[in-house]
XYZ file of N, CA and C in Angstrom:
336
model
N 65.427 -21.773 48.579
C 65.164 -22.950 49.134
C 65.684 -24.209 47.784
N 65.883 -25.151 48.955
C 66.543 -26.018 47.485
C 65.312 -26.729 47.250
N 65.493 -27.245 46.301
C 64.463 -27.823 44.747
C 63.592 -29.375 45.688
N 64.561 -29.774 46.800
C 64.033 -31.523 46.878
C 64.166 -31.284 48.578
N 63.987 -29.741 49.049
C 63.666 -30.315 50.498
C 62.264 -29.812 50.498
N 61.922 -29.948 51.801
C 60.532 -29.828 52.127
C 59.973 -28.766 52.515
N 58.921 -28.101 52.395
C 58.851 -26.908 52.977
C 57.855 -27.426 54.622
N 58.351 -27.400 55.802
C 57.228 -27.670 56.623
C 57.007 -26.711 57.809
N 56.626 -25.350 56.698
C 56.066 -24.272 57.811
C 54.348 -24.763 58.152
N 53.825 -24.471 58.761
C 52.587 -25.174 59.086
C 51.412 -24.126 58.249
N 52.126 -22.707 57.744
C 51.572 -22.153 57.061
C 51.817 -21.852 55.464
N 52.165 -22.789 55.155
C 52.519 -23.259 53.471
C 53.844 -22.619 53.190
N 53.967 -22.549 51.989
C 55.424 -22.403 51.238
C 55.210 -20.624 51.303
N 57.054 -20.543 51.808
C 56.608 -18.944 51.989
C 56.763 -18.140 50.853
N 55.922 -16.982 50.652
C 55.792 -16.426 48.991
C 55.733 -15.102 49.447
N 55.867 -14.106 48.274
C 55.862 -12.470 48.872
C 54.182 -12.420 49.001
N 53.796 -11.381 50.110
C 52.795 -10.658 50.226
C 52.291 -10.542 48.563
N 50.587 -10.067 48.664
C 50.067 -9.634 47.503
C 50.069 -8.263 47.860
N 49.983 -7.348 46.566
C 50.301 -5.821 46.655
C 49.303 -5.448 47.802
N 47.923 -5.987 47.759
C 47.011 -5.520 48.686
C 47.433 -5.648 50.424
N 48.057 -7.073 50.321
C 48.370 -7.336 52.056
C 50.078 -6.536 52.720
N 50.314 -5.935 51.861
C 51.723 -5.237 51.545
C 51.293 -4.319 53.091
N 52.251 -3.634 53.810
C 52.020 -2.912 54.877
C 52.044 -1.757 54.425
N 51.314 -0.668 55.361
C 51.647 0.956 54.880
C 52.325 1.221 54.351
N 52.298 2.135 53.208
C 53.773 2.616 52.660
C 54.316 2.321 51.581
N 53.948 0.548 51.378
C 54.532 -0.176 50.424
C 53.040 -0.125 49.037
N 53.004 0.614 47.896
C 52.512 0.293 47.341
C 52.617 -0.586 46.281
N 51.863 -1.107 45.486
C 51.973 -2.082 44.217
C 52.842 -0.930 43.607
N 52.960 -1.812 42.448
C 53.841 -1.212 41.057
C 52.909 -1.134 40.505
N 53.139 0.512 39.760
C 52.061 1.422 38.811
C 52.039 0.346 37.866
N 51.136 0.508 37.054
C 51.088 -0.293 35.708
C 51.423 0.678 34.661
N 52.536 -0.234 33.632
C 53.177 0.845 32.986
C 52.105 0.578 31.215
N 51.950 1.529 30.706
C 51.491 1.552 29.225
C 52.487 0.615 28.339
N 51.817 0.026 27.930
C 52.513 -0.879 26.638
C 52.506 -0.113 25.427
N 51.553 0.706 24.696
C 51.668 1.451 23.770
C 51.072 2.806 23.717
N 50.864 3.499 22.398
C 50.468 4.286 22.299
C 48.489 4.389 22.776
N 48.561 3.499 22.405
C 46.752 3.090 22.545
C 46.227 2.406 23.474
N 47.117 2.154 24.800
C 47.090 1.871 26.145
C 46.273 2.944 26.828
N 45.076 2.187 27.389
C 44.673 3.701 28.302
C 43.299 4.337 27.417
N 43.315 4.183 25.981
C 42.621 4.895 25.554
C 40.723 4.411 26.148
N 40.547 3.429 26.201
C 38.909 2.915 26.807
C 38.284 3.698 27.540
N 39.166 4.371 28.356
C 38.716 5.083 29.146
C 37.904 6.557 28.723
N 38.930 7.015 27.573
C 38.184 7.892 26.969
C 37.290 7.365 25.865
N 37.348 6.686 25.340
C 35.723 6.057 24.562
C 34.785 5.944 25.427
N 34.865 5.423 26.562
C 34.004 4.814 27.288
C 33.435 6.562 27.793
N 33.843 7.589 28.177
C 33.319 8.768 27.757
C 32.732 9.474 26.807
N 33.163 9.277 26.130
C 32.573 9.653 24.910
C 31.196 9.452 24.704
N 31.280 7.784 24.341
C 30.636 6.842 24.376
C 29.119 7.468 25.452
N 29.495 7.346 26.811
C 28.533 7.850 27.729
C 27.895 9.371 27.516
N 28.716 10.062 26.762
C 28.168 11.215 26.679
C 27.306 11.232 25.708
N 27.299 10.729 24.681
C 26.902 10.477 23.081
C 25.055 9.966 23.648
N 25.371 8.682 24.552
C 23.979 7.878 25.270
C 23.389 9.140 26.046
N 23.770 9.725 26.610
C 23.481 10.514 27.535
C 22.359 11.906 26.800
N 22.951 12.213 25.564
C 22.303 13.364 24.593
C 21.051 12.403 23.749
N 21.558 11.252 23.523
C 20.374 10.515 22.704
C 19.043 10.214 23.896
N 19.434 9.784 24.951
C 18.484 9.298 25.899
C 17.871 11.300 26.011
N 18.649 12.028 26.559
C 17.986 13.480 26.612
C 16.805 14.174 26.002
N 17.425 13.295 24.201
C 16.709 13.854 23.019
C 15.381 13.121 22.602
N 15.448 11.917 23.018
C 14.320 10.813 23.160
C 13.601 11.444 24.274
N 13.566 11.365 25.533
C 12.978 11.898 26.057
C 12.194 13.849 25.586
N 12.979 14.450 25.153
C 12.563 15.374 24.192
C 11.321 14.672 23.460
N 11.594 14.287 22.649
C 10.224 13.914 21.586
C 9.325 13.221 22.740
N 9.643 12.364 23.489
C 8.341 11.954 23.954
C 7.447 13.047 24.899
N 8.330 13.878 25.518
C 7.472 15.249 26.248
C 6.653 15.900 25.126
N 7.287 16.220 23.947
C 6.296 17.122 22.885
C 5.023 15.617 22.313
N 4.892 14.814 22.097
C 4.101 13.865 22.009
C 3.170 13.806 23.381
N 3.663 14.057 24.371
C 2.698 14.088 25.161
C 1.937 15.326 25.212
N 2.649 16.456 25.381
C 1.837 17.607 25.028
C 1.230 17.602 23.762
N 1.183 16.954 22.978
C 0.074 16.843 21.387
C -0.864 16.314 22.113
N -0.931 15.191 22.672
C -1.583 14.039 23.181
C -2.897 14.680 24.033
N -2.202 15.766 24.523
C -3.335 16.187 25.683
C -3.354 17.834 25.349
N -2.825 17.953 24.012
C -3.831 19.237 23.310
C -2.935 20.725 23.932
N -1.748 20.582 24.515
C -1.084 21.536 24.998
C -0.077 22.488 24.091
N -0.133 21.612 22.318
C 0.652 21.952 21.405
C 0.228 23.095 21.036
N 0.220 24.772 20.876
C -0.632 25.738 20.608
C -0.151 25.893 19.134
N 1.031 25.998 18.843
C 1.547 26.289 17.494
C 1.181 25.328 16.527
N 0.898 25.925 15.402
C 0.453 24.495 14.450
C 1.522 24.341 13.575
N 2.590 24.933 13.698
C 4.173 24.260 13.430
C 4.466 23.327 14.552
N 4.117 23.059 15.360
C 4.516 22.297 16.421
C 3.711 21.582 16.382
N 2.349 21.365 15.700
C 2.141 20.301 15.312
C 1.421 19.346 14.387
N 2.432 20.176 13.171
C 2.433 19.150 12.306
C 3.280 17.904 12.148
N 4.356 17.876 12.639
C 5.112 16.373 12.735
C 4.264 15.226 13.732
N 3.181 15.637 14.338
C 2.503 14.666 14.856
C 1.234 14.326 14.002
N 1.156 15.087 12.844
C -0.555 14.624 12.447
C -0.838 14.135 12.137
N 0.073 12.967 11.539
C -0.465 11.176 11.012
C 0.231 10.220 12.141
N 0.094 10.797 13.027
C 0.911 9.887 13.946
C -0.180 9.236 15.008
N 0.159 8.070 15.090
C -0.326 6.793 16.234
C -0.024 7.137 17.563
N -0.421 8.122 18.647
C 0.166 8.632 19.893
C 1.043 7.720 20.611
N -0.036 6.778 21.047
C -0.022 5.283 21.466
C 1.348 4.746 20.888
N 1.226 4.435 19.783
C 2.479 3.360 19.152
C 3.861 4.355 19.069
N 3.600 5.802 19.150
C 5.036 6.500 18.820
C 5.491 6.290 20.208
N 4.869 6.750 21.193
C 5.104 6.690 22.551
C 5.707 5.612 23.071
N 4.944 4.465 22.522
C 5.464 3.040 22.720
C 7.020 2.653 22.582
N 7.276 3.449 21.211
C 7.952 2.871 20.354
C 9.824 4.113 21.222
N 9.016 5.167 21.494
C 10.368 6.095 22.046
C 10.565 5.760 23.097
N 9.536 5.098 24.329
C 10.048 4.819 25.393
C 11.027 3.665 25.766
N 10.062 2.218 24.597
C 11.563 1.373 24.219
C 12.842 2.111 24.223
N 13.239 3.039 22.944
C 14.285 3.392 22.440
C 14.925 3.722 24.121
N 13.848 4.739 24.725
C 14.928 5.541 25.870
C 15.241 4.177 27.250
N 14.421 3.483 26.978
C 14.958 2.224 27.767
C 16.156 1.442 27.466
N 16.766 1.005 26.382
C 17.846 0.761 25.615
C 18.725 1.528 25.726
N 18.269 2.970 25.828
C 19.569 3.486 25.718
C 19.659 3.427 26.940
N 19.579 3.583 28.439
C 19.415 3.586 29.496
C 20.729 2.209 29.945
N 19.905 0.977 29.461
C 20.593 0.028 29.417
C 22.338 0.166 28.801
N 22.146 0.787 28.102
C 23.895 0.856 27.250
C 24.473 1.619 27.961
N 24.158 2.932 28.814
C 24.649 3.670 29.514
C 25.061 3.148 30.530
N 24.455 1.937 31.319
C 24.075 1.141 32.433
C 25.338 0.663 32.075
N 25.723 -0.579 30.819
C 26.261 -1.368 30.844
C 27.709 -0.418 30.215
N 27.612 0.000 29.719
C 29.093 0.779 29.225
C 29.844 1.823 30.741
N 28.885 1.963 31.298
C 29.251 2.505 32.846
C 29.816 1.776 33.737
N 29.300 0.368 33.594
C 29.727 -0.545 34.241
C 28.930 -0.944 35.868
N 27.410 -0.261 35.340
C 27.106 -0.402 36.238
C 26.084 -1.993 36.990
């Protein structure tokens, strides 16, 4: 097209279809990796989600043991020792807050 000529098309200037608008069978060009660290984000995200999941499960385990201690269901003296001088309500509030924060981090990392 001449740089000085006006496009008189009622649909606007002619242009190539966007990749999503191409007819069936024409895929958009694949994104090429630019360096050795390109694409590492997915692996890091998976590792972070695994670690956060472990922390969440561990925190929930502590909260469950604290609940059993508060109810008097920890029968072994060895299991009761870590909770001997603990304010149960304060400890549970702190653990619950930590677990909620971990859940938020998991959701942010996963993109939810």
